[in-house]
PDB file of C-alpha atoms in Angstrom:
ATOM      1  CA  MET K  18     189.418  28.152 160.258  1.00  0.00           C
ATOM      2  CA  MET K  19     191.286  28.120 163.538  1.00  0.00           C
ATOM      3  CA  GLU K  20     191.729  31.511 165.106  1.00  0.00           C
ATOM      4  CA  GLY K  21     195.318  32.756 164.929  1.00  0.00           C
ATOM      5  CA  ALA K  22     196.365  30.278 162.235  1.00  0.00           C
ATOM      6  CA  GLN K  23     197.310  31.641 158.845  1.00  0.00           C
ATOM      7  CA  LEU K  24     196.278  29.265 156.085  1.00  0.00           C
ATOM      8  CA  ILE K  25     197.824  29.394 152.644  1.00  0.00           C
ATOM      9  CA  GLU K  26     196.468  27.374 149.769  1.00  0.00           C
ATOM     10  CA  ALA K  27     199.134  25.710 147.635  1.00  0.00           C
ATOM     11  CA  GLU K  28     198.779  25.199 143.870  1.00  0.00           C
ATOM     12  CA  THR K  29     197.743  21.593 144.509  1.00  0.00           C
ATOM     13  CA  GLY K  30     194.847  22.795 146.615  1.00  0.00           C
ATOM     14  CA  GLN K  31     196.506  21.539 149.807  1.00  0.00           C
ATOM     15  CA  ARG K  32     196.337  24.021 152.647  1.00  0.00           C
ATOM     16  CA  TYR K  33     199.298  24.800 154.862  1.00  0.00           C
ATOM     17  CA  GLU K  34     199.029  26.080 158.400  1.00  0.00           C
ATOM     18  CA  VAL K  35     202.261  28.063 158.325  1.00  0.00           C
ATOM     19  CA  PHE K  36     202.259  28.843 162.042  1.00  0.00           C
ATOM     20  CA  HIS K  37     201.707  25.230 163.054  1.00  0.00           C
ATOM     21  CA  THR K  38     204.860  23.406 164.175  1.00  0.00           C
ATOM     22  CA  ASP K  39     204.125  20.435 161.891  1.00  0.00           C
ATOM     23  CA  CYS K  40     203.816  22.526 158.712  1.00  0.00           C
ATOM     24  CA  PRO K  41     206.260  21.231 156.050  1.00  0.00           C
ATOM     25  CA  ALA K  42     206.792  24.780 154.759  1.00  0.00           C
ATOM     26  CA  ARG K  43     208.279  25.682 158.133  1.00  0.00           C
ATOM     27  CA  ASP K  44     211.078  23.146 157.701  1.00  0.00           C
ATOM     28  CA  VAL K  45     211.991  24.616 154.330  1.00  0.00           C
ATOM     29  CA  VAL K  46     211.986  28.149 155.750  1.00  0.00           C
ATOM     30  CA  ASP K  47     214.148  26.964 158.663  1.00  0.00           C
ATOM     31  CA  HIS K  48     216.680  25.431 156.249  1.00  0.00           C
ATOM     32  CA  VAL K  49     216.733  28.469 153.957  1.00  0.00           C
ATOM     33  CA  THR K  50     217.123  30.941 156.816  1.00  0.00           C
ATOM     34  CA  SER K  51     219.552  28.848 158.825  1.00  0.00           C
ATOM     35  CA  ARG K  52     222.954  30.320 159.584  1.00  0.00           C
ATOM     36  CA  TRP K  53     224.459  28.720 156.469  1.00  0.00           C
ATOM     37  CA  GLY K  54     221.466  28.059 154.198  1.00  0.00           C
ATOM     38  CA  ILE K  55     221.289  31.633 152.954  1.00  0.00           C
ATOM     39  CA  TRP K  56     224.996  31.675 152.105  1.00  0.00           C
ATOM     40  CA  VAL K  57     224.789  28.397 150.189  1.00  0.00           C
ATOM     41  CA  LEU K  58     221.854  29.672 148.116  1.00  0.00           C
ATOM     42  CA  ILE K  59     223.570  33.007 147.432  1.00  0.00           C
ATOM     43  CA  SER K  60     226.830  31.227 146.530  1.00  0.00           C
ATOM     44  CA  LEU K  61     225.055  29.045 143.974  1.00  0.00           C
ATOM     45  CA  ARG K  62     223.067  31.897 142.404  1.00  0.00           C
ATOM     46  CA  SER K  63     225.268  32.252 139.327  1.00  0.00           C
ATOM     47  CA  ASN K  64     227.358  29.063 139.121  1.00  0.00           C
ATOM     48  CA  ASP K  65     227.189  25.375 139.890  1.00  0.00           C
ATOM     49  CA  LEU K  66     229.965  24.643 142.385  1.00  0.00           C
ATOM     50  CA  ARG K  67     231.858  21.697 143.751  1.00  0.00           C
ATOM     51  CA  PHE K  68     231.794  20.966 147.470  1.00  0.00           C
ATOM     52  CA  TYR K  69     235.288  22.331 148.086  1.00  0.00           C
ATOM     53  CA  GLU K  70     234.486  25.516 146.114  1.00  0.00           C
ATOM     54  CA  LEU K  71     231.488  26.125 148.366  1.00  0.00           C
ATOM     55  CA  ARG K  72     233.552  25.367 151.458  1.00  0.00           C
ATOM     56  CA  ASP K  73     236.320  27.735 150.406  1.00  0.00           C
ATOM     57  CA  GLY K  74     233.900  30.458 149.296  1.00  0.00           C
ATOM     58  CA  ILE K  75     231.779  30.557 152.456  1.00  0.00           C
ATOM     59  CA  ARG K  76     234.157  31.740 155.133  1.00  0.00           C
ATOM     60  CA  GLY K  77     233.686  30.191 158.563  1.00  0.00           C
ATOM     61  CA  ILE K  78     231.663  27.132 157.555  1.00  0.00           C
ATOM     62  CA  SER K  79     232.975  23.715 158.563  1.00  0.00           C
ATOM     63  CA  GLU K  80     232.814  20.730 156.228  1.00  0.00           C
ATOM     64  CA  LYS K  81     230.330  19.097 158.595  1.00  0.00           C
ATOM     65  CA  MET K  82     227.977  22.093 158.597  1.00  0.00           C
ATOM     66  CA  LEU K  83     228.256  22.512 154.830  1.00  0.00           C
ATOM     67  CA  ALA K  84     227.416  18.841 154.316  1.00  0.00           C
ATOM     68  CA  GLN K  85     224.413  19.069 156.685  1.00  0.00           C
ATOM     69  CA  THR K  86     223.164  22.276 155.059  1.00  0.00           C
ATOM     70  CA  LEU K  87     223.516  20.889 151.545  1.00  0.00           C
ATOM     71  CA  ARG K  88     221.780  17.652 152.538  1.00  0.00           C
ATOM     72  CA  ALA K  89     218.793  19.612 153.915  1.00  0.00           C
ATOM     73  CA  LEU K  90     218.597  21.913 150.871  1.00  0.00           C
ATOM     74  CA  VAL K  91     218.787  18.932 148.488  1.00  0.00           C
ATOM     75  CA  GLN K  92     216.057  17.161 150.457  1.00  0.00           C
ATOM     76  CA  ASP K  93     213.894  20.305 150.281  1.00  0.00           C
ATOM     77  CA  GLY K  94     214.309  20.435 146.502  1.00  0.00           C
ATOM     78  CA  LEU K  95     216.191  23.748 146.491  1.00  0.00           C
ATOM     79  CA  VAL K  96     219.578  22.344 145.459  1.00  0.00           C
ATOM     80  CA  TRP K  97     220.495  19.475 143.126  1.00  0.00           C
ATOM     81  CA  ARG K  98     223.517  17.232 143.617  1.00  0.00           C
ATOM     82  CA  LYS K  99     225.466  15.444 140.886  1.00  0.00           C
ATOM     83  CA  VAL K 100     228.260  12.946 141.549  1.00  0.00           C
ATOM     84  CA  GLU K 101     230.878  12.649 138.808  1.00  0.00           C
ATOM     85  CA  PRO K 102     232.260   9.077 138.698  1.00  0.00           C
ATOM     86  CA  THR K 103     235.919  10.019 139.024  1.00  0.00           C
ATOM     87  CA  THR K 104     238.564   9.042 141.546  1.00  0.00           C
ATOM     88  CA  PRO K 105     237.989  10.650 143.971  1.00  0.00           C
ATOM     89  CA  PRO K 106     234.350  11.397 143.107  1.00  0.00           C
ATOM     90  CA  GLN K 107     233.570  15.027 142.322  1.00  0.00           C
ATOM     91  CA  VAL K 108     230.292  16.300 143.716  1.00  0.00           C
ATOM     92  CA  ILE K 109     228.717  19.318 142.050  1.00  0.00           C
ATOM     93  CA  TYR K 110     225.817  21.360 143.439  1.00  0.00           C
ATOM     94  CA  GLY K 111     223.465  23.813 141.763  1.00  0.00           C
ATOM     95  CA  LEU K 112     220.121  25.487 142.272  1.00  0.00           C
ATOM     96  CA  THR K 113     216.905  23.894 141.123  1.00  0.00           C
ATOM     97  CA  GLU K 114     214.182  26.092 139.658  1.00  0.00           C
ATOM     98  CA  PHE K 115     212.653  26.244 143.147  1.00  0.00           C
ATOM     99  CA  GLY K 116     216.056  27.174 144.606  1.00  0.00           C
ATOM    100  CA  ARG K 117     216.525  29.980 142.068  1.00  0.00           C
ATOM    101  CA  ASP K 118     213.019  31.229 142.845  1.00  0.00           C
ATOM    102  CA  ILE K 119     213.736  31.272 146.588  1.00  0.00           C
ATOM    103  CA  GLY K 120     217.316  32.547 146.177  1.00  0.00           C
ATOM    104  CA  GLU K 121     216.358  35.569 144.092  1.00  0.00           C
ATOM    105  CA  PRO K 122     214.799  37.615 146.917  1.00  0.00           C
ATOM    106  CA  LEU K 123     217.615  36.534 149.258  1.00  0.00           C
ATOM    107  CA  THR K 124     220.172  37.868 146.774  1.00  0.00           C
ATOM    108  CA  GLU K 125     218.173  41.077 146.432  1.00  0.00           C
ATOM    109  CA  LEU K 126     218.067  41.419 150.234  1.00  0.00           C
ATOM    110  CA  PHE K 127     221.819  40.846 150.478  1.00  0.00           C
ATOM    111  CA  ASP K 128     222.477  43.385 147.691  1.00  0.00           C
ATOM    112  CA  ARG K 129     220.265  45.993 149.392  1.00  0.00           C
ATOM    113  CA  ILE K 130     222.052  45.503 152.707  1.00  0.00           C
ATOM    114  CA  THR K 131     225.525  45.796 151.158  1.00  0.00           C
ATOM    115  CA  ARG K 132     224.513  48.925 149.182  1.00  0.00           C
ATOM    116  CA  ARG K 133     223.124  50.482 152.345  1.00  0.00           C
ATOM    117  CA  LEU K 134     226.249  49.640 154.325  1.00  0.00           C
ATOM    118  CA  SER K 135     228.482  50.996 151.543  1.00  0.00           C
ATOM    119  CA  ALA K 136     226.540  54.277 151.465  1.00  0.00           C
ATOM    120  CA  HIS K 137     226.868  54.700 155.230  1.00  0.00           C
ATOM    121  CA  SER K 138     230.433  53.511 155.756  1.00  0.00           C
ATOM    122  CA  PRO K 139     232.932  56.046 157.060  1.00  0.00           C
ATOM    123  CA  SER K 140     235.366  57.332 154.433  1.00  0.00           C
TER     124      SER K 140
END
């Protein structure tokens, strides 16, 4: 074992060096914790949403950034994408089982922060 490297064994028996720059888990963490990744996962926690619903619900995100974030989260297996064959096509997004698993602690973190802020806000 290399000194300073944290190794985690995956269910498949493959080992990940999470502090190594080439570790695939790092890319997923980067996408989840990106400026917009967290908000997409939290937005999808209870409902499947269309692209425009996500765009309108996440204040401040551009269409370009939403598209890039969704593409990365779909590629990571956190979000699924379904295209309805209508004119114009409707694209619906939702959380995969992996996405729900990852999104749960993020939602809990967000809820804890908002409760804490509410308790300490001036009246």
